[in-house]
PDB file of C-alpha atoms and ligand atoms in Angstrom:
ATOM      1  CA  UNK A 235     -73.811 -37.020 -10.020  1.00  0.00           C
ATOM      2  CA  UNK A 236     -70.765 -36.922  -7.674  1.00  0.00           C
ATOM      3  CA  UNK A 237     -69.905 -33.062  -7.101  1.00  0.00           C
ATOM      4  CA  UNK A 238     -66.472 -32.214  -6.913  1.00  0.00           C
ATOM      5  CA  UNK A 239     -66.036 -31.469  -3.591  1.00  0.00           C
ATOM      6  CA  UNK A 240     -66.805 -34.843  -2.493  1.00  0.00           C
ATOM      7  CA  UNK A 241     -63.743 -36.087  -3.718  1.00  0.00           C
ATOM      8  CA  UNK A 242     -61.450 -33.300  -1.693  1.00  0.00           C
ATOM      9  CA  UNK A 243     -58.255 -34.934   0.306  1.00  0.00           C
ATOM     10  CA  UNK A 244     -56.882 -33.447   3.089  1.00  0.00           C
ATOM     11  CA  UNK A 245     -53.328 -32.005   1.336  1.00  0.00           C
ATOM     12  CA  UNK A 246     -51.302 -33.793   4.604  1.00  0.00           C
ATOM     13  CA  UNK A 247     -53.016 -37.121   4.703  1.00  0.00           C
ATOM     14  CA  UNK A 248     -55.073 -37.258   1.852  1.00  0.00           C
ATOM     15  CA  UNK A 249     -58.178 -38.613   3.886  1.00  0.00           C
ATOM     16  CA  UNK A 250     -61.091 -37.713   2.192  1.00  0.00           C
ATOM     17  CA  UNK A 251     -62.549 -34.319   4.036  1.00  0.00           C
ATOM     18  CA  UNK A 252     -65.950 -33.539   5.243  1.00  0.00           C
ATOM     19  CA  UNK A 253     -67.173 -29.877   5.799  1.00  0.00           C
ATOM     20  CA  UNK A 254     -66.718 -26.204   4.568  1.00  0.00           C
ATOM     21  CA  UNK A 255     -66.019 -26.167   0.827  1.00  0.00           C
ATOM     22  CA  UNK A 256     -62.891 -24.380   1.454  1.00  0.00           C
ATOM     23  CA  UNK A 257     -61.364 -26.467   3.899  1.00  0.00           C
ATOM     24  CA  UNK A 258     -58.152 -28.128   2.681  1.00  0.00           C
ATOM     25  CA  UNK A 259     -57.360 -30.081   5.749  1.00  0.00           C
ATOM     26  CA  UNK A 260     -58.577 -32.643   8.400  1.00  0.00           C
ATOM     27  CA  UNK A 261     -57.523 -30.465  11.607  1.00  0.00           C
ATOM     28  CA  UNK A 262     -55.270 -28.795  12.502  1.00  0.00           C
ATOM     29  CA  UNK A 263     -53.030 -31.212  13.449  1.00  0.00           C
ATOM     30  CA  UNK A 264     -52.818 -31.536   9.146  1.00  0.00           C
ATOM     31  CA  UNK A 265     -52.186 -28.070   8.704  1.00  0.00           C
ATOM     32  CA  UNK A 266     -49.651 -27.700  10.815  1.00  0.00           C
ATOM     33  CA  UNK A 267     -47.893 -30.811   9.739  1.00  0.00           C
ATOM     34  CA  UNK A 268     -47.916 -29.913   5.936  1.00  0.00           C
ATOM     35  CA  UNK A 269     -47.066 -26.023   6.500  1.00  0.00           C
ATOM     36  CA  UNK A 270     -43.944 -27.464   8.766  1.00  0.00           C
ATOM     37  CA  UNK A 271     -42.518 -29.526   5.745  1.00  0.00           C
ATOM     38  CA  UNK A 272     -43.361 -26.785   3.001  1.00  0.00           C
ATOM     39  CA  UNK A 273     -41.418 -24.113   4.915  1.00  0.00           C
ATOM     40  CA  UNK A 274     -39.012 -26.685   5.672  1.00  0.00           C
ATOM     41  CA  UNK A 275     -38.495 -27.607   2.187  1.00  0.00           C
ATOM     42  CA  UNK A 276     -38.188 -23.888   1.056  1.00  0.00           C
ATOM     43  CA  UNK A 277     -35.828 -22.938   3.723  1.00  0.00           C
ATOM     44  CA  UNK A 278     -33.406 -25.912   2.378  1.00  0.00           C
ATOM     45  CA  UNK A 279     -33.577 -25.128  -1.234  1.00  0.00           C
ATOM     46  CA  UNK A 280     -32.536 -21.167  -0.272  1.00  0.00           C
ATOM     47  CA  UNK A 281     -29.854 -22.650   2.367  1.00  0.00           C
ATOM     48  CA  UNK A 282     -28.571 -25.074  -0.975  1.00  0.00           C
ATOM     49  CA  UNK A 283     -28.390 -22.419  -3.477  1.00  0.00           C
ATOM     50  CA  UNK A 284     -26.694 -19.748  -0.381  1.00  0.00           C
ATOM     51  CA  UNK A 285     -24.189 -23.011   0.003  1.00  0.00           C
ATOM     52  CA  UNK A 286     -23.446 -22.783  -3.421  1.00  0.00           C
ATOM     53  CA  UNK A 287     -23.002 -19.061  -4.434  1.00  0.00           C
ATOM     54  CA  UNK A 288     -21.022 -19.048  -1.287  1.00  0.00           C
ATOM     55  CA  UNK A 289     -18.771 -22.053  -2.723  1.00  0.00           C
ATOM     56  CA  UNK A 290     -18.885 -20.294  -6.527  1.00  0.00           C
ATOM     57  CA  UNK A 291     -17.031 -17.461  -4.498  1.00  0.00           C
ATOM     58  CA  UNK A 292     -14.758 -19.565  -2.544  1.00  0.00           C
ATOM     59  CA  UNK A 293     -13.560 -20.715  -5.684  1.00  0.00           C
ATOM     60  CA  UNK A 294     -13.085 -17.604  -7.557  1.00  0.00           C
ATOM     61  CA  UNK A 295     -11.045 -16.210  -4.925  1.00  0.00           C
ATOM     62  CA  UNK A 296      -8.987 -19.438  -5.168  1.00  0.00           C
ATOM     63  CA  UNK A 297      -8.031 -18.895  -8.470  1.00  0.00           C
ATOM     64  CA  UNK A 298      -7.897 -15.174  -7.842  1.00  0.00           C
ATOM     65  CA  UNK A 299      -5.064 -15.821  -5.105  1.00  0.00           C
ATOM     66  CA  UNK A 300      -2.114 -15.422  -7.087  1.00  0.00           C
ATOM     67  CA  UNK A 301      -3.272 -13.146  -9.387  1.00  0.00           C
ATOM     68  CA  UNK A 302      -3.360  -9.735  -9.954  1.00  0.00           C
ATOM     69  CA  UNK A 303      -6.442  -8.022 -10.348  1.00  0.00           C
ATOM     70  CA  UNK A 304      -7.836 -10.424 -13.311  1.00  0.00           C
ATOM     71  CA  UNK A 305      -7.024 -14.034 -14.624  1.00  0.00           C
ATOM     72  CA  UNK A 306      -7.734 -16.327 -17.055  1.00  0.00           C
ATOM     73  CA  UNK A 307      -9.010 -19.990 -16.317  1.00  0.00           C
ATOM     74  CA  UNK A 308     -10.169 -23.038 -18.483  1.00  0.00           C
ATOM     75  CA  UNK A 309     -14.302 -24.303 -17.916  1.00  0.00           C
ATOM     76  CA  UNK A 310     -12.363 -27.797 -17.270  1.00  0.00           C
ATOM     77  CA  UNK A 311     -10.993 -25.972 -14.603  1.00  0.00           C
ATOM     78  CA  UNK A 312     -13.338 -24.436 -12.995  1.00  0.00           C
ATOM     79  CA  UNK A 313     -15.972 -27.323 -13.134  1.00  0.00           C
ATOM     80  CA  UNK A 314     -12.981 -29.608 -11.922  1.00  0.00           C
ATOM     81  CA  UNK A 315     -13.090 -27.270  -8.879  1.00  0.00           C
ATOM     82  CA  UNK A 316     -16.760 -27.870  -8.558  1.00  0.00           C
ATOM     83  CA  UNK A 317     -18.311 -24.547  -9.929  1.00  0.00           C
ATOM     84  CA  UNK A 318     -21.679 -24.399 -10.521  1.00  0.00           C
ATOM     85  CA  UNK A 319     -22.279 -21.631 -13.716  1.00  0.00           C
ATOM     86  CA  UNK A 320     -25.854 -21.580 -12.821  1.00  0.00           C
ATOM     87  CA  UNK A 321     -25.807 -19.751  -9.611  1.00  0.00           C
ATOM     88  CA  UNK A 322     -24.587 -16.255  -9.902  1.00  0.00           C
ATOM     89  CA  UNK A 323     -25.586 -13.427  -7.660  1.00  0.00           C
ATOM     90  CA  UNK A 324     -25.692 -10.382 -10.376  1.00  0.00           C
ATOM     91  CA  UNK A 325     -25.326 -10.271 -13.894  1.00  0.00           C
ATOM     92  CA  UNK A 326     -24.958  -7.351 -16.176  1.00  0.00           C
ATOM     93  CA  UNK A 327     -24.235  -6.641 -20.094  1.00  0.00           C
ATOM     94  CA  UNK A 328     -21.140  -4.536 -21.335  1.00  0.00           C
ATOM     95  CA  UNK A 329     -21.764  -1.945 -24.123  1.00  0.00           C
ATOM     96  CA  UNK A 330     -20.475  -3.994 -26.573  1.00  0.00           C
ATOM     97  CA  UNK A 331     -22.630  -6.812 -25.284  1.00  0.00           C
ATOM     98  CA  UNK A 332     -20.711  -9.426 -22.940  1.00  0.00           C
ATOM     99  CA  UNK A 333     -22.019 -10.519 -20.141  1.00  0.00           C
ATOM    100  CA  UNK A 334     -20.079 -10.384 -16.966  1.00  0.00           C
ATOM    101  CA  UNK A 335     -21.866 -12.622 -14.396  1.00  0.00           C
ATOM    102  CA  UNK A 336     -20.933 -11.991 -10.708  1.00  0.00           C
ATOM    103  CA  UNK A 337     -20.693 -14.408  -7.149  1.00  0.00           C
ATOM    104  CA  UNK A 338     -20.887 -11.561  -4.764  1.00  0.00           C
ATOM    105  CA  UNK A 339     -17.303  -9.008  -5.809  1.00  0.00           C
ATOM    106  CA  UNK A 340     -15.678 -11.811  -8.087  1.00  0.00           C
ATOM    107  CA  UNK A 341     -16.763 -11.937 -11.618  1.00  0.00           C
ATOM    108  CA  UNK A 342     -15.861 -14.060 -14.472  1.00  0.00           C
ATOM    109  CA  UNK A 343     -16.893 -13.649 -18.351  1.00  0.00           C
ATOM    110  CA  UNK A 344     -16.581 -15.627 -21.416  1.00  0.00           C
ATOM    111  CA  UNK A 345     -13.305 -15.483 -23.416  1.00  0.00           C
ATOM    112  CA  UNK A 346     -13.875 -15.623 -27.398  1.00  0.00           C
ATOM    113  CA  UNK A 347     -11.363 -18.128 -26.989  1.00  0.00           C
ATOM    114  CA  UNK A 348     -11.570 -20.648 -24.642  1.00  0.00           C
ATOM    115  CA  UNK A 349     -12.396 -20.224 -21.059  1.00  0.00           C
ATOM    116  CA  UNK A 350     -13.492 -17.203 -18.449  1.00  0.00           C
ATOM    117  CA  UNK A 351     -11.528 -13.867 -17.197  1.00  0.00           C
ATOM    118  CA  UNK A 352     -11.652 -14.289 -13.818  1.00  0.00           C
ATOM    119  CA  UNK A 353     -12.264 -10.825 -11.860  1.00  0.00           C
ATOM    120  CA  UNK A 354     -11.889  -9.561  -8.535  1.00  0.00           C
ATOM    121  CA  UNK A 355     -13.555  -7.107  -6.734  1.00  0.00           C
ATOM    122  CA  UNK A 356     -16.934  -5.323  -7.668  1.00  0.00           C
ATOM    123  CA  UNK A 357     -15.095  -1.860  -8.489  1.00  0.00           C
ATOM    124  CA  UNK A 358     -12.871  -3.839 -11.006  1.00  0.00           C
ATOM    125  CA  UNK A 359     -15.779  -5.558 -12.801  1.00  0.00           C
ATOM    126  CA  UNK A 360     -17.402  -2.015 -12.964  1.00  0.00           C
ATOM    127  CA  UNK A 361     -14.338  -0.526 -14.419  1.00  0.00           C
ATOM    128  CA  UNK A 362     -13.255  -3.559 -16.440  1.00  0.00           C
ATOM    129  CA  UNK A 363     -11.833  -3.235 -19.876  1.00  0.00           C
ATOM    130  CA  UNK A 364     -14.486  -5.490 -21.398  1.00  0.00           C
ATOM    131  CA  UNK A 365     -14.132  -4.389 -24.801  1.00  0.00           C
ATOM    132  CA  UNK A 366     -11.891  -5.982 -27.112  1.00  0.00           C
ATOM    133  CA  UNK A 367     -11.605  -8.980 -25.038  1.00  0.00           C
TER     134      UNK A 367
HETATM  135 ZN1   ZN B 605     -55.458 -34.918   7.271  1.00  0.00          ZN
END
């Protein structure tokens, strides 16, 4: 009966390995190359989603450019612009329960109509008048 540790693969080149039970790899030469790409692959996926936050605020300060300290804006609009609702930096609930999501000091929440108040600056999404919106 085969045990199980006959049928290890090294986790670079998936040749079968020989040896300790715990070994995961040929050589080193394998390790090496495998923890390269892993902590190449994680440092891309944080550099993506920093890209994207950092475009989310780009964006928000577009639309904030004209305006005061708050505006209004359609979805459409904001997707058209290439926003990307799934990467926020903060997010935090009202007392009356809305949720104000943040990219860095702009923050934008839900209208009960259509579309998101736009808002700049952390202090002004602390202070904002969230109720009755
Ligand atoms: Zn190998």
């Amino acid at each position: 009966m085969a045990r199980q540790t006959d049928n290890r693969k090294c986790l670079w080149c998936e040749q079968p390995i020989r040896g300790r039970a715990d070994k995961k790899y040929c050589d080193d030469n394998c390790r090496n190359a495998f923890n390269n790409q892993r902590q190449e692959g994680e440092y891309n996926l944080v550099r993506n989603i920093n890209r994207t936050l950092i475009r989310n605020r780009r964006i928000l300060a577009t639309v904030m450019q004209q305006a005061g300290s708050e505006t209004c804006i359609s979805k459409d609009i904001l997707l058209q612009m290439g926003f990307q609702f799934k990467y926020f930096t903060q997010a935090f609930t009202s007392a009356d329960g809305q949720v104000c999501h943040c990219c860095y000091d702009y923050g934008y929440l839900r209208l009960p109509e259509e579309g998101f108040l736009v808002i700049k600056k952390i202090e002004n999404i602390l202070t904002a008048r969230l109720t009755g919106r």
